[in-house]
Every structure is written in C-alpha cells, then in structure tokens.
Coordinates of C-alpha atoms in Angstrom, one line a residue:
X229 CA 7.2 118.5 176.9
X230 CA 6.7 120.7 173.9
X231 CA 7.6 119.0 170.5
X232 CA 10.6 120.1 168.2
X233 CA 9.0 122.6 165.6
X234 CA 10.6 120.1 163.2
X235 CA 8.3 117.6 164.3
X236 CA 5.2 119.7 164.4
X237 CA 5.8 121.0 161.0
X238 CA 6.2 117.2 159.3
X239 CA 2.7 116.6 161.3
X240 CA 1.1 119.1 159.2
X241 CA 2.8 118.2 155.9
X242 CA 1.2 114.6 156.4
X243 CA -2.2 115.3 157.6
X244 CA -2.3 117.9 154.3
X245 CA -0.6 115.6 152.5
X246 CA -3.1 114.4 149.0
X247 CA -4.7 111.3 149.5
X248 CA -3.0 109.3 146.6
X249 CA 0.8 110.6 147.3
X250 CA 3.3 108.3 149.1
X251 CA 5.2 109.9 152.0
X252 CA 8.5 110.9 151.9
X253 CA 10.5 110.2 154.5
X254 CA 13.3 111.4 153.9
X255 CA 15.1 114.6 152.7
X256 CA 16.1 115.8 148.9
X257 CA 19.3 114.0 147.7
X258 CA 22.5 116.0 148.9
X259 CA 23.5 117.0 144.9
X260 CA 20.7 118.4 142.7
X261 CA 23.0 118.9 139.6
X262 CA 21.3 116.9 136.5
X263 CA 24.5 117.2 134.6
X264 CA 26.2 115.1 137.4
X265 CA 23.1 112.3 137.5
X266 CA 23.1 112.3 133.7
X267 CA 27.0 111.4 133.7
X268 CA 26.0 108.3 136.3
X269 CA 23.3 107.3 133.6
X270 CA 25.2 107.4 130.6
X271 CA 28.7 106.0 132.7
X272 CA 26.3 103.0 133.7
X273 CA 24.9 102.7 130.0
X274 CA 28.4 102.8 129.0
X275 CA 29.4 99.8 131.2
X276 CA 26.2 97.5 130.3
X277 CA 27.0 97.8 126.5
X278 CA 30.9 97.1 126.8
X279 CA 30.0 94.3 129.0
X280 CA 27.0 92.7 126.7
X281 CA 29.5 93.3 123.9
X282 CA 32.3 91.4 126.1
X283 CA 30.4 88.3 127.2
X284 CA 30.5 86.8 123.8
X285 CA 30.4 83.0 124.0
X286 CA 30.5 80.1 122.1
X287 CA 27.0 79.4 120.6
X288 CA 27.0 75.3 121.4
X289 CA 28.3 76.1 124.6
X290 CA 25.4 78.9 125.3
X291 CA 23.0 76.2 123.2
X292 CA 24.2 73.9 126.4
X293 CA 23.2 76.3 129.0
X294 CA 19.8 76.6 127.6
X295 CA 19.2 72.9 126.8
X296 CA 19.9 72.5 131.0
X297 CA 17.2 75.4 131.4
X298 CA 14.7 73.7 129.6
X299 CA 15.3 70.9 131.7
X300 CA 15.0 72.6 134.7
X301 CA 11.7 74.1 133.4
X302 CA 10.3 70.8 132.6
X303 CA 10.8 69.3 135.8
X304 CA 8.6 72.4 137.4
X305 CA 6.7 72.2 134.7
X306 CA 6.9 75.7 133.6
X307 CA 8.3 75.1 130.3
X308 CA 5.8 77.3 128.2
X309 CA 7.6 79.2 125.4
X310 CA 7.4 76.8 122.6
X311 CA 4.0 76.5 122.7
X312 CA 3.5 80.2 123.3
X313 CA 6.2 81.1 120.7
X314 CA 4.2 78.6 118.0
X315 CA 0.6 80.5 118.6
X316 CA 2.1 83.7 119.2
X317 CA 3.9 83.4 115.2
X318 CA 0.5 83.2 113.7
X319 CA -0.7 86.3 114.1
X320 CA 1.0 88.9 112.0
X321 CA -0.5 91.6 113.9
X322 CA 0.6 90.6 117.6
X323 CA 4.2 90.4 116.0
X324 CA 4.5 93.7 114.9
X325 CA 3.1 95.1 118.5
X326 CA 5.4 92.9 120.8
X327 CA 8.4 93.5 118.9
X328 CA 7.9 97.6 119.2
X329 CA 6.8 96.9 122.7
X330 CA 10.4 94.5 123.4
X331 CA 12.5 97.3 120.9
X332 CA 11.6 100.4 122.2
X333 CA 9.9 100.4 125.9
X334 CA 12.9 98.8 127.9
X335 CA 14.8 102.0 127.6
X336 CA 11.9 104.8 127.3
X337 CA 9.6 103.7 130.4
X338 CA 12.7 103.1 132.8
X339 CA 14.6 106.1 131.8
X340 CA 11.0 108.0 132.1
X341 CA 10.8 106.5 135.3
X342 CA 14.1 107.8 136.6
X343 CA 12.8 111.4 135.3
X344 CA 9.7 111.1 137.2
X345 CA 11.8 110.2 140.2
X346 CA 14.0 112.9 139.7
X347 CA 11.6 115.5 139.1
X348 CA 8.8 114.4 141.2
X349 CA 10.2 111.8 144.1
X350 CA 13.8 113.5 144.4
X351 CA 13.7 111.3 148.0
X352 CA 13.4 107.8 146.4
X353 CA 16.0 109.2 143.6
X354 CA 18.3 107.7 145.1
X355 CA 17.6 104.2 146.6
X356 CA 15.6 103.3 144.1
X357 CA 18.4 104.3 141.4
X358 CA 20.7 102.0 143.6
X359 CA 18.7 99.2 143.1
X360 CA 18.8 99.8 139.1
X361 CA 22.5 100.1 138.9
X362 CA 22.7 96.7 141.0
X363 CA 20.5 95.1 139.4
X364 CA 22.6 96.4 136.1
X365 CA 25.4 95.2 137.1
X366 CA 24.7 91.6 138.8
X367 CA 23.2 90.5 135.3
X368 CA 26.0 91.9 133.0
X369 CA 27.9 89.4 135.8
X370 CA 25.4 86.5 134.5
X371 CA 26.4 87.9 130.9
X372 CA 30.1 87.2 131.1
X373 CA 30.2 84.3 133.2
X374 CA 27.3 82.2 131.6
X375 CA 26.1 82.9 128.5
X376 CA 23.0 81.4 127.4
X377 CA 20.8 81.3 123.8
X378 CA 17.5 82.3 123.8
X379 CA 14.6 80.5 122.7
X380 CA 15.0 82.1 118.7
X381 CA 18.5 80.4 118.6
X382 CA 17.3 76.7 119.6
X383 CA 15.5 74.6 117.2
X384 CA 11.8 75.0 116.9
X385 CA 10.8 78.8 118.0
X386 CA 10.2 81.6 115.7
X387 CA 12.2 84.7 115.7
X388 CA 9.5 86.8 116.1
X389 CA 11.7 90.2 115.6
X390 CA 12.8 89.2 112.8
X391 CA 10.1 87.6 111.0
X392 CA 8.1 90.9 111.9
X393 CA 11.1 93.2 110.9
X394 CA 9.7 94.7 108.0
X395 CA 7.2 96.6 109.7
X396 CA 9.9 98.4 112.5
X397 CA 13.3 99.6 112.9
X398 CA 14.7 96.1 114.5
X399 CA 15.1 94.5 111.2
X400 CA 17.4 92.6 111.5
X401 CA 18.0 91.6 107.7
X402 CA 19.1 88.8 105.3
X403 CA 22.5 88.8 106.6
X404 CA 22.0 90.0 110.4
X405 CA 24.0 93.1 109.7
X406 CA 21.3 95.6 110.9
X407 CA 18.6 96.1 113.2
X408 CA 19.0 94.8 117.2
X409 CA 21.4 91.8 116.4
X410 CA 23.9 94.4 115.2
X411 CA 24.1 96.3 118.7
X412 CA 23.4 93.7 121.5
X413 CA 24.7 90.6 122.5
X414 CA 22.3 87.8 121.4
X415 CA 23.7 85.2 123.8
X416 CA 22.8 87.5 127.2
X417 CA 19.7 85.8 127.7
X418 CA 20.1 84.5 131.6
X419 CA 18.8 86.6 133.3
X420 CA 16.4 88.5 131.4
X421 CA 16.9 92.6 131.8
X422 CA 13.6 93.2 130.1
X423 CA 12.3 91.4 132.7
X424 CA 14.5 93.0 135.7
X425 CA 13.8 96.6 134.9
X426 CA 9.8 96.4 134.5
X427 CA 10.4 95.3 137.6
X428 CA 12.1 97.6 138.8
X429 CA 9.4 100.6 137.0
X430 CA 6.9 98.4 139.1
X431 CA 9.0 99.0 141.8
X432 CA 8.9 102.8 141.3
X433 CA 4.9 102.7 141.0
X434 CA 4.4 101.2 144.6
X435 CA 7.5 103.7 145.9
X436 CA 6.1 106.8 144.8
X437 CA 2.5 107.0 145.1
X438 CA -0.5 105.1 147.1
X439 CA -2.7 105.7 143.7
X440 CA -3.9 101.7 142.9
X441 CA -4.5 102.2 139.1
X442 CA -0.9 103.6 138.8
X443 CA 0.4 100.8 141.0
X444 CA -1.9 98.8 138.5
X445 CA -0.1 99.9 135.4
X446 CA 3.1 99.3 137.4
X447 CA 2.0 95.6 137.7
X448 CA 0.7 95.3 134.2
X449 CA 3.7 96.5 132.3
X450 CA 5.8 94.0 134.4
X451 CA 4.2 91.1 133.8
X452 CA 3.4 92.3 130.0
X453 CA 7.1 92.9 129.6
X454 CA 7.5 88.9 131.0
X455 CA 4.9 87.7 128.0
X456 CA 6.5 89.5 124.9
X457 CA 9.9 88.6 125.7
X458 CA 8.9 84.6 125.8
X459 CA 6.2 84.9 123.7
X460 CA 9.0 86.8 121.0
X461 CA 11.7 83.8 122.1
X462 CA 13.7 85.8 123.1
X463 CA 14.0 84.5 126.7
X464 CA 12.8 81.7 129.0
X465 CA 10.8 81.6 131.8
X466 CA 13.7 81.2 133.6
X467 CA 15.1 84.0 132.4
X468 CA 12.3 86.2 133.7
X469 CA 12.3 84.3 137.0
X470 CA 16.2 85.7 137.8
X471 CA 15.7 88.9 136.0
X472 CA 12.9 89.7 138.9
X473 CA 14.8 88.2 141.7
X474 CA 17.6 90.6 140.9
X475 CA 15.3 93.1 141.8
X476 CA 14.4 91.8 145.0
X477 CA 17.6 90.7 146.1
X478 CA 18.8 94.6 145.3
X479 CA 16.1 96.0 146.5
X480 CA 16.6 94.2 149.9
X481 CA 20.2 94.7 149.7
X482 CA 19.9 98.8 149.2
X483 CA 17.3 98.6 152.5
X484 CA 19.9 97.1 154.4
X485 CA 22.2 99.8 153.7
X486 CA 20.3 102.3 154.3
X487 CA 18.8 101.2 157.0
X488 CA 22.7 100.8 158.8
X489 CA 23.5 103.9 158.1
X490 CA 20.7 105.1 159.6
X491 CA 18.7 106.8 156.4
X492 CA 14.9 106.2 155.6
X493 CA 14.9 102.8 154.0

C-alpha cells in the first residue's frame, strides 16, 4: 500500500532533521498573533501581582507556618538554611551576586524562555505555556490560603538582600519603603516560584532540543536558582521542594490533556 505523501514527507523532515534539534510533533499553534500571546502574559502577570498583594497575612501566624516547616525539615533532616544562610553572610561578594541573580533572572530567563519558544519551538508554545500559567496559578492558591515567612523574617538568618542592598536596585532601605519589599508580598514564601519557574526553563531545555550542554544549563540554573533563594533566606527547602512539584504535577496534568484530546503530548 503506498504511504500518504503526508507521511512520506515528515520521514524526510526527520531523517534531515539536525542532530541536536528535538522533534516536533505537532503542528504551529492555531493563532500566530503576538499581540494576542502578549495580552495572556501580561493578563497572567496581572493576576500573580493582585493575588501576592492579596494574600497578606498576619506575620505570627505566617511565623507559625514556618516554625511547623522547620519541623518538618528536621525530622528529614534537610533543614540546611541557617547554616547556609550564616556562611553565605560572610562573604560580601557572593551577596551582591545572588541577590542580582534572585532580583533580576526570575523574570528575564523565563520570559526569554517563552520568546525562544515562541520564535523557535512555536509547537511546544503552547503546552509548555500551560504548564507555566498552572503552575502560576496553583502557588498564588498556596499564597492566599497559607501564608508563610521566610527564613529572613525568623530569628537568626540574615537578610541577605538587604544587607547587600547598597550595591543593586533591591534596596530595600532604612524604613522598607523601597526596593523588592515595596512591590511583593514578603509572606508568599510556600511554595517557592523562584524555584517553580527554573523549573519550568529546565523544562523548556529538555523540550526543545536534544543538545546536552543546553539541557546542562537547563539543569544548572534550576538547581542554582534552589541555592540563592535559601542561601539569601528567602525560602526553605521546603519551599523549593513544592515549588518543583508544581511543575511536575502541571506538567503531567497538561500531558493528560492533551493526550485526551488527542494532540501530541
């Protein structure tokens, strides 16, 4: 029986296909309009900052969530950040670098991510922008419903933004006024979004290409991204645990649905 041209055709693309590029299996997402993608951005920006700025709590209670994380982290013995966070303060230097790297790369490698995808992976668009927004959205749940200090608000740990904020935009002052504790809500610590997205970028690296030292990078600025924010107290190991189970639990979720409706997972 002679094979559908369609099929013949995709043969070729793969066997010509570079060595380091991922197949994709699917076709180019139905609406190519960037004005219409950047509206879904900046509409999901939107609801992540009105809900961080909703899920204010009281401090002793969110001091009560976090005393029952330590605990937790004792008993599996993964309770690191205080002796991280008391190493980490003495050198000046390290400061200055993690608190860029925890002010500034959250938002300018995952929206560069979403670019690339756009741009260069216009089939994993939109799955793997499905697993963002869920992602999103389940910890801005987390955010409302539980809110939890960090590390930098219990006794004993070193607010390492703000000790190095002379040196960088996230000064956060005398009086608090200015800098990041200004714009974001410092008792959204469970889970950790910092954690979550480089994640999620990882995510991207393994998606979109077969290339081991970008799938390399991937992993390194994930588990990076884990070290500044508890090294900076400015979120527990726990914390990072949930932030990257989001992932995975959205990332399985989004498969599922695809895979029902019948499109490439």
């Amino acid at each position: 029986m002679t094979e559908p041209a369609s099929t013949t055709v995709a043969a070729a693309h793969l066997d010509t296909a570079p060595a380091g590029a991922a197949p994709e299996t699917s076709s180019r997402p139905a609406s190519r309009r960037p004005w219409r993608e950047l509206l879904i951005v900046l509409g999901l920006y939107a609801v992540y900052s009105l809900a961080r700025f909703a899920a204010t709590g009281d401090l002793g209670a969110a001091r009560v969530v976090a005393h029952d994380i330590q605990m937790v982290e004792r008993w599996f013995g993964i309770n690191i950040e205080r002796s991280w966070n008391a190493w980490f303060a003495q050198h000046p230097t390290l400061m200055v670098a993690a608190s860029l790297w925890y002010a500034s790369l959250h938002w300018v490698v995952t929206a560069g991510a979403l670019v690339f995808l756009w741009l260069r992976r216009p089939a994993l668009y939109r799955p793997l922008l499905s697993v963002l927004v869920a992602t999103t959205m389940s910890a801005l749940a987390f955010f409302v419903l539980l809110p939890t200090a960090p590390p930098r608000l219990m006794s004993g740990f070193v607010d390492v933004l703000e000790s190095a904020g002379n040196f960088g935009y996230w000064d956060r002052g005398a009086t608090g006024e200015d800098g990041l504790s200004a714009s974001t809500n410092e008792l959204a610590a469970f889970p950790s979004l910092h954690a979550g997205w480089s994640l999620w970028v990882c995510l991207v690296a393994f998606a979109a290409t077969r290339r081991l030292w970008v799938r390399l990078v991937g992993v390194a600025y994930a588990l990076t991204t884990a070290a500044v924010v508890i090294l900076t107290a400015n979120h527990w190991v726990l914390d990072v645990l949930a932030g990257w189970a989001l992932v995975a639990l959205s990332a399985w979720l989004v498969r599922r649905w695809a895979r029902r409706r019948g499109a490439p997972a």
